[in-house]
Short mmCIF file of C-alpha atoms in Angstrom, two decimals:
data_model
loop_
_atom_site.label_atom_id
_atom_site.label_comp_id
_atom_site.label_asym_id
_atom_site.label_seq_id
_atom_site.Cartn_x
_atom_site.Cartn_y
_atom_site.Cartn_z
CA ASP A 1197 0.01 -0.02 -0.01
CA ILE A 1198 1.07 3.57 -0.65
CA GLN A 1199 1.68 5.46 2.59
CA MET A 1200 0.81 9.21 2.71
CA THR A 1201 2.72 11.25 5.21
CA GLN A 1202 1.66 14.83 6.03
CA SER A 1203 3.70 17.51 7.74
CA PRO A 1204 3.32 19.18 10.02
CA SER A 1205 0.75 17.27 12.08
CA SER A 1206 -0.46 20.57 13.58
CA LEU A 1207 0.11 24.21 12.69
CA SER A 1208 -0.74 27.52 14.27
CA ALA A 1209 -0.65 30.64 12.16
CA SER A 1210 -1.97 34.16 12.18
CA VAL A 1211 -4.77 35.54 10.02
CA GLY A 1212 -3.25 36.70 6.75
CA ASP A 1213 -0.28 34.31 6.90
CA ARG A 1214 0.76 32.16 4.03
CA VAL A 1215 0.38 28.53 5.10
CA THR A 1216 1.90 25.45 3.55
CA ILE A 1217 1.08 21.85 4.24
CA THR A 1218 3.14 19.10 2.71
CA CYS A 1219 2.25 15.51 1.73
CA ARG A 1220 4.68 12.84 0.73
CA ALA A 1221 3.77 9.54 -0.91
CA SER A 1222 5.82 6.43 -0.31
CA GLN A 1223 5.98 5.86 -4.10
CA GLY A 1224 5.18 7.95 -7.08
CA ILE A 1225 1.52 8.72 -7.74
CA SER A 1226 1.97 11.11 -10.68
CA ASN A 1227 -0.48 13.91 -10.03
CA TYR A 1228 -3.25 11.71 -8.67
CA LEU A 1229 -3.58 13.48 -5.37
CA ALA A 1230 -6.53 15.17 -3.61
CA TRP A 1231 -6.82 17.51 -0.67
CA TYR A 1232 -9.78 17.74 1.68
CA GLN A 1233 -10.75 20.12 4.41
CA GLN A 1234 -12.72 18.91 7.42
CA LYS A 1235 -13.99 21.52 9.86
CA PRO A 1236 -14.82 20.39 13.40
CA GLY A 1237 -17.91 18.20 13.43
CA LYS A 1238 -18.43 18.52 9.69
CA VAL A 1239 -18.09 16.31 6.62
CA PRO A 1240 -14.88 16.41 4.63
CA LYS A 1241 -14.93 18.83 1.72
CA LEU A 1242 -12.97 18.43 -1.50
CA LEU A 1243 -10.57 21.31 -2.05
CA ILE A 1244 -8.23 20.19 -4.80
CA TYR A 1245 -7.90 17.18 -7.11
CA ALA A 1246 -5.31 16.11 -9.63
CA ALA A 1247 -2.79 17.81 -7.30
CA SER A 1248 -3.54 21.36 -8.53
CA THR A 1249 -7.12 21.59 -9.84
CA LEU A 1250 -9.31 23.73 -7.61
CA GLN A 1251 -12.73 22.25 -6.96
CA SER A 1252 -15.61 24.49 -8.02
CA GLY A 1253 -16.56 26.95 -5.33
CA VAL A 1254 -13.35 26.69 -3.40
CA PRO A 1255 -11.74 30.09 -2.66
CA SER A 1256 -8.77 30.94 -4.82
CA ARG A 1257 -6.52 31.43 -1.76
CA PHE A 1258 -6.21 27.63 -1.76
CA SER A 1259 -3.75 26.11 -4.22
CA GLY A 1260 -2.04 22.81 -4.69
CA SER A 1261 1.14 21.74 -6.45
CA GLY A 1262 3.43 18.75 -6.81
CA SER A 1263 3.92 15.56 -8.75
CA GLY A 1264 5.42 12.15 -8.16
CA THR A 1265 5.94 11.90 -4.37
CA ASP A 1266 5.92 15.39 -3.01
CA PHE A 1267 2.89 17.68 -2.82
CA THR A 1268 1.92 20.90 -1.18
CA LEU A 1269 -1.33 22.63 -0.19
CA THR A 1270 -0.95 26.36 0.20
CA ILE A 1271 -3.34 28.94 1.68
CA SER A 1272 -2.12 32.30 0.45
CA SER A 1273 -3.79 34.38 3.19
CA LEU A 1274 -5.14 32.46 6.12
CA GLN A 1275 -8.70 33.32 7.15
CA PRO A 1276 -10.51 32.47 10.44
CA GLU A 1277 -12.87 30.08 8.58
CA ASP A 1278 -9.87 27.97 7.44
CA VAL A 1279 -9.46 26.45 10.90
CA ALA A 1280 -9.84 22.75 10.09
CA ASN A 1281 -8.13 19.46 9.61
CA TYR A 1282 -6.58 18.95 6.20
CA TYR A 1283 -6.05 15.56 4.56
CA CYS A 1284 -4.26 14.49 1.41
CA GLN A 1285 -5.27 11.29 -0.45
CA ASN A 1286 -3.58 8.97 -2.86
CA CYS A 1287 -5.82 8.74 -5.88
CA ASN A 1288 -3.44 6.83 -8.11
CA SER A 1289 -4.42 3.28 -7.27
CA ALA A 1290 -6.39 1.32 -4.67
CA PRO A 1291 -6.17 1.31 -1.72
CA TYR A 1292 -6.81 5.07 -1.74
CA THR A 1293 -4.94 5.93 1.41
CA PHE A 1294 -5.26 9.22 3.24
CA GLY A 1295 -2.59 11.12 5.13
CA GLN A 1296 -2.82 11.31 8.88
CA GLY A 1297 -4.12 14.86 8.74
CA THR A 1298 -2.87 18.36 9.59
CA LYS A 1299 -4.67 20.38 12.21
CA LEU A 1300 -4.60 24.07 11.37
CA GLU A 1301 -5.39 26.63 14.10
CA ILE A 1302 -5.33 30.36 14.32
CA LYS A 1303 -2.62 31.91 16.46
CA GLN B 1034 -28.23 18.02 -7.25
CA VAL B 1035 -26.08 15.21 -5.97
CA THR B 1036 -26.94 13.86 -2.45
CA LEU B 1037 -25.89 10.82 -0.57
CA ARG B 1038 -27.22 9.52 2.73
CA GLU B 1039 -25.97 6.68 4.94
CA SER B 1040 -28.29 4.52 6.99
CA GLY B 1041 -27.78 1.61 9.29
CA PRO B 1042 -27.55 0.67 12.96
CA ALA B 1043 -25.99 3.00 15.44
CA LEU B 1044 -25.00 0.21 17.72
CA VAL B 1045 -23.70 -3.23 17.00
CA LYS B 1046 -22.27 -5.98 19.24
CA PRO B 1047 -18.84 -7.40 18.89
CA THR B 1048 -18.66 -10.24 16.35
CA GLN B 1049 -21.82 -9.09 14.64
CA THR B 1050 -22.08 -8.11 10.98
CA LEU B 1051 -22.61 -4.45 10.12
CA THR B 1052 -24.73 -3.60 7.12
CA LEU B 1053 -24.73 0.03 5.93
CA THR B 1054 -26.75 1.45 3.01
CA CYS B 1055 -25.86 4.49 0.98
CA THR B 1056 -28.88 5.97 -0.82
CA PHE B 1057 -28.04 8.53 -3.39
CA SER B 1058 -29.64 10.86 -5.94
CA GLY B 1059 -28.54 13.19 -8.70
CA PHE B 1060 -26.54 10.50 -10.58
CA SER B 1061 -26.95 6.90 -11.68
CA LEU B 1062 -24.53 4.09 -10.92
CA SER B 1063 -25.55 2.49 -14.20
CA SER B 1064 -23.92 5.38 -16.08
CA SER B 1065 -20.42 4.91 -17.41
CA GLY B 1066 -17.81 6.47 -15.18
CA MET B 1067 -19.86 6.55 -11.97
CA CYS B 1068 -18.39 5.13 -8.81
CA VAL B 1069 -19.05 5.19 -5.07
CA SER B 1070 -16.80 4.58 -2.13
CA TRP B 1071 -17.04 4.05 1.59
CA ILE B 1072 -14.71 5.84 4.04
CA ARG B 1073 -14.64 5.76 7.83
CA GLN B 1074 -13.32 7.95 10.64
CA PRO B 1075 -12.91 6.80 14.20
CA PRO B 1076 -13.61 9.52 16.76
CA GLY B 1077 -10.77 12.03 16.77
CA LYS B 1078 -8.79 10.13 14.17
CA ALA B 1079 -7.96 10.26 10.43
CA LEU B 1080 -10.03 9.20 7.45
CA GLU B 1081 -9.65 5.61 6.30
CA TRP B 1082 -10.72 4.39 2.86
CA LEU B 1083 -12.69 1.16 2.85
CA ALA B 1084 -14.13 0.18 -0.52
CA ARG B 1085 -15.20 1.28 -4.02
CA ILE B 1086 -17.73 0.03 -6.51
CA ASP B 1087 -17.95 1.10 -10.13
CA TRP B 1088 -20.78 1.33 -12.71
CA ASP B 1089 -19.51 -1.88 -14.33
CA ASP B 1090 -19.51 -3.65 -10.95
CA ASP B 1091 -15.70 -3.54 -10.54
CA LYS B 1092 -14.84 -3.55 -6.81
CA TYR B 1093 -11.88 -2.46 -4.76
CA TYR B 1094 -11.12 -3.00 -1.07
CA SER B 1095 -8.86 -1.82 1.71
CA THR B 1096 -5.99 -4.26 2.00
CA SER B 1097 -6.24 -4.65 5.72
CA LEU B 1098 -10.04 -5.10 5.75
CA LYS B 1099 -10.78 -6.92 2.49
CA THR B 1100 -11.49 -10.22 4.18
CA ARG B 1101 -14.29 -8.56 6.17
CA LEU B 1102 -15.81 -6.24 3.61
CA THR B 1103 -18.34 -6.70 0.79
CA ILE B 1104 -19.63 -3.84 -1.29
CA SER B 1105 -22.58 -4.18 -3.65
CA LYS B 1106 -25.00 -2.04 -5.54
CA ASP B 1107 -28.68 -1.93 -6.48
CA THR B 1108 -28.92 0.47 -9.40
CA SER B 1109 -32.72 0.26 -9.46
CA LYS B 1110 -32.83 1.66 -5.89
CA ASN B 1111 -29.86 4.01 -6.28
CA GLN B 1112 -28.19 2.28 -3.35
CA VAL B 1113 -24.77 0.97 -2.48
CA VAL B 1114 -24.46 -1.46 0.49
CA LEU B 1115 -21.38 -2.19 2.56
CA THR B 1116 -21.17 -5.14 4.87
CA MET B 1117 -18.40 -5.61 7.46
CA THR B 1118 -18.19 -8.86 9.33
CA ASN B 1119 -16.83 -9.67 12.79
CA MET B 1120 -17.22 -6.17 14.16
CA ASP B 1121 -14.93 -5.12 17.00
CA PRO B 1122 -14.87 -2.04 19.27
CA VAL B 1123 -11.95 -0.63 17.19
CA ASP B 1124 -14.39 -0.40 14.32
CA THR B 1125 -16.30 2.28 16.08
CA ALA B 1126 -16.35 5.16 13.64
CA THR B 1127 -18.39 7.51 11.49
CA TYR B 1128 -18.97 5.77 8.21
CA TYR B 1129 -19.27 7.94 5.08
CA CYS B 1130 -20.24 7.13 1.52
CA ALA B 1131 -18.97 9.38 -1.22
CA ARG B 1132 -19.32 9.74 -4.94
CA ILE B 1133 -16.09 9.41 -6.95
CA LEU B 1134 -14.96 12.00 -9.45
CA LEU B 1135 -13.03 10.27 -12.17
CA VAL B 1136 -10.13 12.02 -13.90
CA GLY B 1137 -9.67 10.08 -17.08
CA ALA B 1138 -9.38 6.45 -15.99
CA HIS B 1139 -8.15 7.38 -12.53
CA LEU B 1140 -9.94 8.16 -9.31
CA GLY B 1141 -9.81 11.98 -9.09
CA ALA B 1142 -11.32 12.55 -5.73
CA PHE B 1143 -14.48 12.15 -3.62
CA ASP B 1144 -16.53 15.11 -4.68
CA TYR B 1145 -19.80 14.53 -2.83
CA TRP B 1146 -20.11 13.05 0.65
CA GLY B 1147 -22.97 11.82 2.82
CA GLN B 1148 -23.45 13.22 6.30
CA GLY B 1149 -22.02 10.06 7.86
CA SER B 1150 -23.40 7.43 10.08
CA LEU B 1151 -21.85 6.87 13.57
CA VAL B 1152 -21.53 3.23 14.42
CA THR B 1153 -20.57 2.17 17.90
CA VAL B 1154 -19.42 -1.35 18.59
CA SER B 1155 -20.07 -2.37 22.15
CA SER B 1156 -21.60 -5.20 24.09
#
């Protein structure tokens, strides 16, 4: 199985900061990677697929990049409503493993 | 408008079999390219992918759970069913079904999710 490792596990940043979360796959997955946001007590929401394609309706401050084994999710200007857990997911082949999550808080 | 809704027991006893139903609308699993997955999340923990079923009845399972899982579909009812045998307290989790967005021939992501069904395993 492909292992997905996110870093950091938790992150505290100020409103307006640029925030970057990284995700590393244990083997190459081309650009078949998705990012999800899960706010406390809520259902996961798709942010980005195919590593860099923004899902419809997602604010443009979110962006994704990477290919192969290393990927990043960037929030260009952190907003209070971005407090959430963020997960990456291997979409290259089954089993479609998720990362362990990154908890993002406001400082 | 795409919607999905999970249903099933809130409480199961250890060793019992869990049966969850995902009822969806806004798409058809008989249409080429349509797929549905199950994902679970133990309280306070990360998401875990469980199974996938495609419009052509192809099926995929979690490596660690494949001996306990069965996924099936009833296209006439717009339903996908997941069964998990030999339930254990560590299987306590919120179980989600989600529609799959395909990118070419690959899984792109899960673009629509149900609200989730909390299943507690306890005697």
